[in-house]
C-alpha cells in the first residue's frame, strides 16, 4: 500500500517514545523507521532539539518527516528549519526578568531533601523552572518526583505563578518529573498543529502520556483537530500504534 500522505502519527517524546529523559530503545527506533513507510511521522516535545537528539538519536531530524521541538515553536520539515519563535520577544526583558527573579525568590524559601543547580533554564520558547535544579542526577530526580507527589511543591508553585503572572498571558504546565514549563498561553503542543495544517495533512493521530488536566499533553489531546491516544509507557505506544495502523490500513483498502 502507498504511504498515506494525508495522515500523520504525532508523538510526544518523554514517556511516549522514550522513558522519561532516557534513550529510545532499538525496538522503538526500528518501529518508527518502518511506520514512516505507511504514514508521515512527527514528534512534538517541550524540550529543545539538543535534548531530543540525545534521547532519540543525533540524526532525529532525518528520522521524522516533521519535527517540533519546543512544542513546535521551532518547526522542521525533514532537516530544513522552516520557522522559529522566541519568548524573549513576546514578554520583553523587563517582565522576563521580573518573572525569573520572582521564581528564584520563591524557590529560595522551599526546603527539599536535596537541591542541585540550574533552577531556571531559558529556552527559546519557554522558561523551565525546577525547584530541585536540572543538574540533579537520576536518583535525585526520582526522589524529587516522589517528594513532589506528596508535598505538591510544583502544584503550589503553579498556583502562585498563575496569580502573579497570569495577567501576562502566561501558562504553566507540569510536564515531566522535576520542573514546570512556563510559556505564553497557546504555546503548548497545539502550536504545532497549524504547521501540519499548512502542510495539507488532514488526519493527525497524537500519542501522549501526560494527557490529564495540568499535564503537558492535555491541550493537544483534547483538541478537535486530532485523534488523541493516551499511552502509559513506550511499550504501550508500540501496541496502540500497531492497532491504529492496522485499522486505518483496513479503512483505506476498503475505500480503494
Ligand atoms: O517532555 C516532558 C518534559 O520533560 C522535561 O521535564 P522534567 O525534566 O521535569 O522531567 C522537560 O524538558 C520539560 O520541559 C518537558 O515538558
Coordinates of N, CA and C in Angstrom, one line a residue, residues 17-213:
X17 N 7.7 8.1 23.5 CA 8.7 7.4 22.6 C 9.9 6.8 23.4
X18 N 10.2 7.5 24.5 CA 11.3 7.1 25.4 C 10.9 7.1 26.8
X19 N 11.5 6.3 27.7 CA 11.3 6.6 29.1 C 11.7 8.0 29.5
X20 N 11.2 8.6 30.5 CA 11.5 10.0 30.8 C 13.0 10.3 30.9
X21 N 13.4 11.2 30.0 CA 14.8 11.7 29.9 C 15.8 10.6 29.6
X22 N 15.3 9.4 29.1 CA 16.2 8.3 28.8 C 16.2 8.1 27.3
X23 N 17.1 7.2 26.9 CA 17.2 6.9 25.4 C 16.1 6.0 24.9
X24 N 15.9 6.2 23.6 CA 14.9 5.3 22.9 C 15.5 3.9 22.8
X25 N 14.6 2.9 22.8 CA 15.0 1.5 22.6 C 15.2 1.2 21.1
X26 N 16.1 0.2 20.8 CA 16.2 -0.1 19.4 C 14.9 -0.6 18.8
X27 N 14.0 -1.2 19.6 CA 12.7 -1.7 19.1 C 11.9 -0.5 18.6
X28 N 11.8 0.5 19.4 CA 11.0 1.7 19.1 C 11.6 2.4 17.8
X29 N 13.0 2.5 17.8 CA 13.7 3.2 16.7 C 13.3 2.5 15.4
X30 N 13.5 1.2 15.4 CA 13.2 0.4 14.2 C 11.7 0.5 13.8
X31 N 10.9 0.5 14.8 CA 9.4 0.6 14.5 C 9.1 1.9 13.8
X32 N 9.7 3.0 14.2 CA 9.4 4.3 13.6 C 9.9 4.3 12.2
X33 N 11.0 3.7 11.9 CA 11.5 3.6 10.5 C 10.6 2.9 9.6
X34 N 10.0 1.8 10.1 CA 9.0 1.1 9.4 C 7.7 1.8 9.2
X35 N 7.3 2.4 10.3 CA 6.0 3.2 10.3 C 6.0 4.3 9.3
X36 N 7.1 4.9 9.1 CA 7.2 6.0 8.2 C 7.0 5.6 6.7
X37 N 7.0 4.3 6.4 CA 6.7 3.9 5.1 C 5.2 3.9 4.8
X38 N 4.4 3.9 5.9 CA 2.9 3.9 5.8 C 2.3 5.2 6.0
X39 N 2.8 6.0 6.9 CA 2.2 7.3 7.2 C 3.3 8.3 7.5
X40 N 3.0 9.6 7.5 CA 4.0 10.6 8.0 C 4.2 10.4 9.5
X41 N 5.4 10.6 9.9 CA 5.7 10.6 11.4 C 6.3 11.9 11.8
X42 N 5.9 12.3 13.1 CA 6.4 13.6 13.6 C 6.5 13.5 15.1
X43 N 7.3 14.3 15.7 CA 7.3 14.4 17.2 C 7.1 15.8 17.6
X44 N 6.5 16.0 18.8 CA 6.4 17.3 19.4 C 6.8 17.1 20.9
X45 N 7.8 17.9 21.3 CA 8.3 17.8 22.7 C 8.5 19.2 23.3
X46 N 8.4 19.3 24.6 CA 8.6 20.6 25.3 C 10.1 21.0 25.3
X47 N 11.0 20.0 25.2 CA 12.4 20.3 25.3 C 12.9 20.8 24.0
X48 N 14.2 21.3 24.1 CA 14.8 21.8 22.8 C 15.4 20.6 22.0
X49 N 15.8 20.9 20.8 CA 16.2 19.9 19.9 C 17.4 19.1 20.4
X50 N 18.3 19.7 21.1 CA 19.5 19.0 21.6 C 19.1 17.8 22.5
X51 N 18.1 18.1 23.4 CA 17.7 17.0 24.3 C 17.1 15.9 23.6
X52 N 16.3 16.2 22.6 CA 15.6 15.2 21.8 C 16.6 14.4 21.0
X53 N 17.7 15.1 20.5 CA 18.7 14.4 19.8 C 19.5 13.4 20.7
X54 N 19.7 13.8 22.0 CA 20.3 12.9 23.0 C 19.5 11.7 23.2
X55 N 18.1 11.9 23.3 CA 17.3 10.8 23.7 C 16.9 9.9 22.5
X56 N 16.8 10.4 21.3 CA 16.4 9.6 20.2 C 17.6 9.2 19.3
X57 N 18.2 10.2 18.7 CA 19.4 10.0 18.0 C 19.9 11.3 17.4
X58 N 21.2 11.5 17.2 CA 21.7 12.8 16.7 C 21.0 13.2 15.3
X59 N 20.6 12.2 14.6 CA 20.0 12.4 13.2 C 18.5 12.4 13.3
X60 N 18.0 12.9 14.5 CA 16.5 12.8 14.7 C 15.7 13.5 13.6
X61 N 16.2 14.6 13.0 CA 15.5 15.3 12.0 C 15.3 14.5 10.7
X62 N 16.3 13.6 10.5 CA 16.1 12.7 9.3 C 15.2 11.5 9.6
X63 N 15.1 11.2 10.8 CA 14.2 10.0 11.2 C 12.7 10.4 11.0
X64 N 12.4 11.7 11.2 CA 11.0 12.1 11.2 C 10.7 12.9 9.9
X65 N 9.4 12.9 9.5 CA 9.0 13.8 8.4 C 9.0 15.2 8.9
X66 N 8.4 15.4 10.1 CA 8.3 16.7 10.7 C 8.8 16.6 12.2
X67 N 9.5 17.7 12.6 CA 10.0 17.7 14.0 C 9.5 19.0 14.6
X68 N 9.0 18.9 15.8 CA 8.5 20.1 16.5 C 9.1 20.2 17.9
X69 N 10.4 20.6 18.0 CA 11.0 20.9 19.4 C 10.3 22.1 19.9
X70 N 10.4 22.2 21.3 CA 9.8 23.3 22.0 C 8.3 23.5 21.5
X71 N 7.6 22.5 21.5 CA 6.1 22.5 21.2 C 5.8 23.0 19.8
X72 N 6.8 23.0 18.9 CA 6.5 23.4 17.6 C 6.9 24.9 17.3
X73 N 7.4 25.6 18.4 CA 7.9 26.9 18.2 C 9.1 26.9 17.3
X74 N 9.8 25.8 17.2 CA 10.7 25.5 16.1 C 10.0 24.4 15.3
X75 N 10.0 24.7 14.0 CA 9.3 23.8 13.0 C 10.3 23.3 11.9
X76 N 10.6 22.0 11.9 CA 11.4 21.4 10.9 C 10.6 20.6 9.9
X77 N 10.9 20.7 8.6 CA 10.4 19.8 7.6 C 11.6 19.0 7.2
X78 N 11.6 17.7 7.6 CA 12.9 17.0 7.5 C 14.0 17.7 8.2
X79 N 15.1 18.0 7.5 CA 16.2 18.7 8.2 C 16.2 20.2 8.0
X80 N 15.1 20.7 7.3 CA 15.1 22.1 7.0 C 14.3 22.8 8.1
X81 N 14.9 23.9 8.7 CA 14.2 24.7 9.7 C 13.3 25.6 8.9
X82 N 12.0 25.5 9.2 CA 11.0 26.3 8.4 C 10.7 27.6 9.2
X83 N 10.5 27.5 10.5 CA 10.2 28.7 11.3 C 10.6 28.5 12.8
X84 N 10.8 29.6 13.4 CA 11.2 29.6 14.8 C 10.7 30.9 15.5
X85 N 10.2 30.7 16.8 CA 9.7 31.9 17.5 C 10.3 31.9 18.9
X86 N 10.4 33.1 19.6 CA 11.0 33.1 20.9 C 10.2 33.8 21.9
X87 N 10.4 33.4 23.2 CA 9.7 34.0 24.3 C 10.2 35.4 24.7
X88 N 11.5 35.6 24.5 CA 12.1 36.9 24.8 C 11.4 38.1 24.2
X89 N 11.1 37.9 22.9 CA 10.4 39.0 22.2 C 9.0 39.1 22.7
X90 N 8.4 38.0 23.0 CA 7.0 38.0 23.4 C 6.8 38.8 24.7
X91 N 7.6 38.5 25.8 CA 7.5 39.1 27.1 C 8.2 40.4 27.2
X92 N 9.3 40.5 26.6 CA 10.2 41.7 26.8 C 11.1 41.5 28.0
X93 N 12.2 42.1 28.0 CA 13.2 41.8 29.0 C 12.7 42.2 30.4
X94 N 12.0 43.3 30.6 CA 11.5 43.7 31.9 C 10.7 42.6 32.6
X95 N 9.6 42.2 31.9 CA 8.7 41.2 32.5 C 9.5 39.9 32.7
X96 N 10.3 39.5 31.7 CA 11.0 38.2 31.8 C 11.9 38.2 33.0
X97 N 12.6 39.3 33.3 CA 13.5 39.4 34.5 C 12.7 39.4 35.7
X98 N 11.6 40.1 35.8 CA 10.7 40.1 37.0 C 10.3 38.6 37.2
X99 N 9.9 37.9 36.2 CA 9.5 36.5 36.3 C 10.6 35.7 36.9
X100 N 11.8 35.8 36.3 CA 12.9 34.9 36.8 C 13.2 35.3 38.2
X101 N 13.3 36.6 38.6 CA 13.6 37.0 39.9 C 12.5 36.4 40.9
X102 N 11.3 36.5 40.5 CA 10.2 36.0 41.4 C 10.4 34.5 41.6
X103 N 10.7 33.8 40.6 CA 10.8 32.3 40.7 C 12.0 32.0 41.6
X104 N 13.1 32.6 41.4 CA 14.3 32.3 42.2 C 14.0 32.7 43.7
X105 N 13.3 33.8 43.9 CA 13.0 34.2 45.3 C 12.0 33.1 45.9
X106 N 11.0 32.7 45.2 CA 10.0 31.8 45.7 C 10.7 30.4 46.0
X107 N 11.6 30.0 45.1 CA 12.3 28.7 45.3 C 13.3 28.7 46.5
X108 N 13.8 29.9 46.8 CA 14.8 30.0 47.8 C 14.1 29.8 49.2
X109 N 12.8 29.8 49.2 CA 12.1 29.6 50.5 C 11.6 28.1 50.6
X110 N 11.9 27.3 49.6 CA 11.4 25.9 49.7 C 12.5 25.0 50.2
X111 N 12.2 24.1 51.2 CA 13.2 23.2 51.7 C 12.8 21.8 51.1
X112 N 13.8 21.2 50.5 CA 13.7 19.9 49.8 C 14.7 18.9 50.4
X113 N 14.5 17.6 50.1 CA 15.6 16.6 50.5 C 16.9 17.0 50.0
X114 N 17.0 17.4 48.7 CA 18.3 17.9 48.2 C 18.0 19.0 47.2
X115 N 18.9 19.9 47.0 CA 18.8 20.9 45.9 C 20.1 20.9 45.1
X116 N 20.0 21.0 43.8 CA 21.2 21.0 42.9 C 21.1 22.3 42.1
X117 N 21.9 22.3 41.0 CA 22.0 23.6 40.3 C 21.0 23.7 39.1
X118 N 21.0 24.8 38.4 CA 20.1 25.1 37.3 C 18.6 25.0 37.6
X119 N 18.2 26.0 38.3 CA 16.8 26.2 38.8 C 16.0 26.8 37.7
X120 N 16.6 27.6 36.8 CA 15.9 28.3 35.8 C 16.7 28.0 34.5
X121 N 16.0 27.4 33.5 CA 16.6 27.1 32.2 C 15.9 28.0 31.2
X122 N 16.6 28.9 30.5 CA 16.0 29.7 29.5 C 16.0 28.9 28.2
X123 N 14.8 28.7 27.6 CA 14.8 28.1 26.2 C 14.2 29.1 25.3
X124 N 14.3 28.8 24.0 CA 13.8 29.8 23.0 C 12.3 30.1 23.3
X125 N 11.5 29.1 23.5 CA 10.1 29.3 23.6 C 9.5 29.2 25.0
X126 N 10.3 29.0 26.0 CA 9.8 28.8 27.3 C 10.8 29.0 28.4
X127 N 10.4 29.3 29.6 CA 11.3 29.2 30.8 C 11.0 28.0 31.5
X128 N 12.0 27.1 31.8 CA 11.7 25.9 32.5 C 12.3 26.1 33.9
X129 N 11.4 25.9 34.9 CA 11.7 26.2 36.3 C 11.8 24.8 37.1
X130 N 12.9 24.6 37.8 CA 13.0 23.3 38.5 C 13.4 23.6 40.0
X131 N 12.5 23.3 40.9 CA 12.8 23.6 42.3 C 14.0 22.8 42.8
X132 N 14.2 21.5 42.3 CA 15.3 20.7 42.8 C 16.6 21.1 42.0
X133 N 16.4 21.7 40.8 CA 17.5 22.0 39.9 C 17.8 21.0 38.9
X134 N 17.9 21.4 37.6 CA 18.0 20.4 36.5 C 19.4 19.7 36.5
X135 N 20.3 20.1 37.4 CA 21.6 19.3 37.5 C 21.5 18.1 38.4
X136 N 20.3 17.8 38.9 CA 20.2 16.6 39.8 C 20.5 15.4 39.0
X137 N 21.0 14.3 39.6 CA 21.2 13.1 38.9 C 19.9 12.2 38.9
X138 N 19.9 11.1 38.3 CA 18.7 10.3 38.1 C 18.0 9.9 39.5
X139 N 18.9 9.6 40.4 CA 18.3 9.2 41.7 C 17.7 10.4 42.4
X140 N 18.3 11.5 42.3 CA 17.8 12.7 42.9 C 16.5 13.2 42.2
X141 N 16.5 13.0 40.9 CA 15.3 13.3 40.1 C 14.1 12.5 40.6
X142 N 14.3 11.2 40.7 CA 13.3 10.3 41.1 C 12.8 10.6 42.6
X143 N 13.8 11.0 43.4 CA 13.5 11.3 44.8 C 12.6 12.6 44.8
X144 N 12.9 13.6 44.0 CA 12.1 14.8 44.0 C 10.7 14.5 43.5
X145 N 10.6 13.7 42.4 CA 9.3 13.3 41.8 C 8.4 12.7 42.9
X146 N 8.9 11.8 43.7 CA 8.1 11.1 44.7 C 7.8 12.2 45.8
X147 N 8.7 13.0 46.2 CA 8.5 14.0 47.2 C 7.4 15.0 46.8
X148 N 7.5 15.3 45.5 CA 6.6 16.3 45.0 C 5.1 15.8 44.9
X149 N 5.0 14.5 44.7 CA 3.7 13.9 44.7 C 3.0 14.1 46.1
X150 N 3.8 13.9 47.1 CA 3.3 14.1 48.4 C 3.1 15.5 48.9
X151 N 4.1 16.3 48.6 CA 4.1 17.7 49.1 C 3.7 18.8 48.1
X152 N 3.3 18.3 46.9 CA 2.7 19.3 45.9 C 3.5 20.6 45.7
X153 N 4.8 20.4 45.7 CA 5.7 21.6 45.5 C 5.4 22.3 44.2
X154 N 5.3 21.6 43.1 CA 5.1 22.2 41.8 C 3.7 22.7 41.7
X155 N 2.7 21.9 42.2 CA 1.3 22.4 42.1 C 1.1 23.7 42.8
X156 N 1.7 23.8 44.0 CA 1.5 25.0 44.8 C 2.2 26.2 44.1
X157 N 3.4 25.9 43.5 CA 4.1 27.0 42.8 C 3.3 27.5 41.6
X158 N 2.7 26.5 40.9 CA 1.9 26.9 39.7 C 0.8 27.8 40.1
X159 N 0.1 27.5 41.3 CA -1.0 28.4 41.7 C -0.5 29.8 42.0
X160 N 0.7 29.9 42.6 CA 1.2 31.3 42.9 C 1.6 32.0 41.6
X161 N 2.3 31.2 40.7 CA 2.7 31.9 39.4 C 1.5 32.3 38.6
X162 N 0.4 31.5 38.6 CA -0.8 32.0 37.9 C -1.3 33.3 38.4
X163 N -1.3 33.4 39.8 CA -1.8 34.6 40.4 C -1.0 35.8 40.0
X164 N 0.3 35.6 40.0 CA 1.3 36.8 39.8 C 1.5 37.1 38.3
X165 N 1.5 36.1 37.5 CA 1.9 36.3 36.1 C 0.9 35.9 35.0
X166 N -0.3 35.4 35.5 CA -1.3 35.0 34.6 C -1.7 36.2 33.7
X167 N -1.6 37.4 34.3 CA -2.1 38.6 33.6 C -1.2 38.9 32.3
X168 N -0.1 38.3 32.3 CA 0.8 38.5 31.1 C 0.5 37.4 30.0
X169 N -0.6 36.7 30.2 CA -1.0 35.7 29.2 C 0.0 34.5 29.3
X170 N 0.5 34.2 30.5 CA 1.4 33.1 30.7 C 0.7 31.9 31.2
X171 N 1.2 30.7 30.7 CA 0.6 29.4 31.1 C 1.7 28.6 31.8
X172 N 1.3 27.8 32.7 CA 2.3 27.0 33.5 C 1.9 25.5 33.5
X173 N 2.8 24.7 33.1 CA 2.5 23.3 32.8 C 3.5 22.3 33.5
X174 N 2.9 21.3 34.2 CA 3.8 20.3 34.9 C 3.9 19.2 33.9
X175 N 5.0 19.1 33.1 CA 5.1 18.2 32.0 C 5.9 16.9 32.5
X176 N 7.0 17.1 33.1 CA 7.9 16.0 33.4 C 7.9 15.7 34.9
X177 N 9.1 15.4 35.4 CA 9.2 14.9 36.8 C 9.7 16.0 37.7
X178 N 10.5 17.0 37.2 CA 11.2 17.9 38.2 C 10.9 19.3 37.9
X179 N 10.1 19.7 36.9 CA 10.1 21.1 36.5 C 8.7 21.5 36.1
X180 N 8.6 22.8 35.8 CA 7.4 23.5 35.3 C 7.8 24.2 34.1
X181 N 7.0 24.0 33.0 CA 7.2 24.7 31.8 C 6.4 26.0 31.8
X182 N 7.0 27.1 31.5 CA 6.3 28.4 31.6 C 6.3 29.1 30.2
X183 N 5.2 29.4 29.6 CA 5.2 29.9 28.3 C 3.9 30.7 28.0
X184 N 3.9 31.5 27.0 CA 2.6 32.2 26.6 C 1.5 31.2 26.3
X185 N 0.3 31.6 26.7 CA -0.9 30.8 26.5 C -1.0 30.5 25.0
X186 N -1.3 29.2 24.7 CA -1.4 28.8 23.3 C -0.1 28.2 22.8
X187 N 1.0 28.5 23.5 CA 2.3 27.9 23.0 C 2.5 26.5 23.6
X188 N 1.4 25.8 23.8 CA 1.5 24.4 24.2 C 1.6 23.6 23.0
X189 N 1.5 22.2 23.1 CA 1.7 21.4 22.0 C 0.8 21.6 20.8
X190 N -0.4 22.3 21.1 CA -1.3 22.6 20.0 C -0.6 23.5 18.9
X191 N 0.4 24.2 19.4 CA 1.0 25.2 18.5 C 1.5 24.5 17.2
X192 N 1.9 23.2 17.3 CA 2.4 22.6 16.1 C 1.4 22.2 15.0
X193 N 0.1 22.2 15.5 CA -1.0 21.8 14.6 C -1.1 22.7 13.4
X194 N -0.9 24.0 13.6 CA -1.0 25.0 12.4 C 0.0 24.6 11.3
X195 N 1.2 24.1 11.8 CA 2.2 23.7 10.8 C 1.7 22.5 10.0
X196 N 1.1 21.6 10.7 CA 0.7 20.3 10.0 C -0.5 20.7 9.0
X197 N -1.4 21.6 9.5 CA -2.4 22.1 8.6 C -1.9 22.7 7.3
X198 N -0.9 23.6 7.5 CA -0.3 24.3 6.4 C 0.4 23.3 5.4
X199 N 0.8 22.1 5.9 CA 1.4 21.1 5.1 C 0.3 20.2 4.4
X200 N -0.9 20.5 4.6 CA -2.0 19.8 4.0 C -2.4 18.5 4.6
X201 N -2.0 18.3 5.8 CA -2.2 17.0 6.5 C -3.6 17.0 7.2
X202 N -4.4 16.0 6.9 CA -5.8 16.1 7.4 C -6.0 15.2 8.6
X203 N -5.4 14.1 8.7 CA -5.6 13.2 9.9 C -4.4 13.2 10.8
X204 N -4.6 13.7 12.0 CA -3.5 13.7 13.0 C -3.8 12.8 14.1
X205 N -3.0 11.8 14.3 CA -3.1 10.9 15.5 C -2.0 11.3 16.5
X206 N -2.5 11.7 17.7 CA -1.5 12.2 18.6 C -1.4 11.2 19.8
X207 N -0.1 10.8 20.1 CA 0.2 9.8 21.1 C 0.9 10.5 22.3
X208 N 0.3 10.5 23.5 CA 1.0 11.1 24.6 C 0.6 10.5 25.9
X209 N 1.5 10.7 26.9 CA 1.3 10.1 28.2 C 0.8 11.0 29.3
X210 N 1.0 12.4 29.1 CA 0.6 13.3 30.2 C -0.7 14.0 29.7
X211 N -1.7 13.2 29.6 CA -3.0 13.7 28.9 C -4.0 14.2 30.0
X212 N -3.7 14.0 31.3 CA -4.6 14.5 32.3 C -4.5 16.0 32.4
X213 N -5.6 16.7 33.0 CA -5.6 18.1 33.1 C -4.3 18.6 33.9

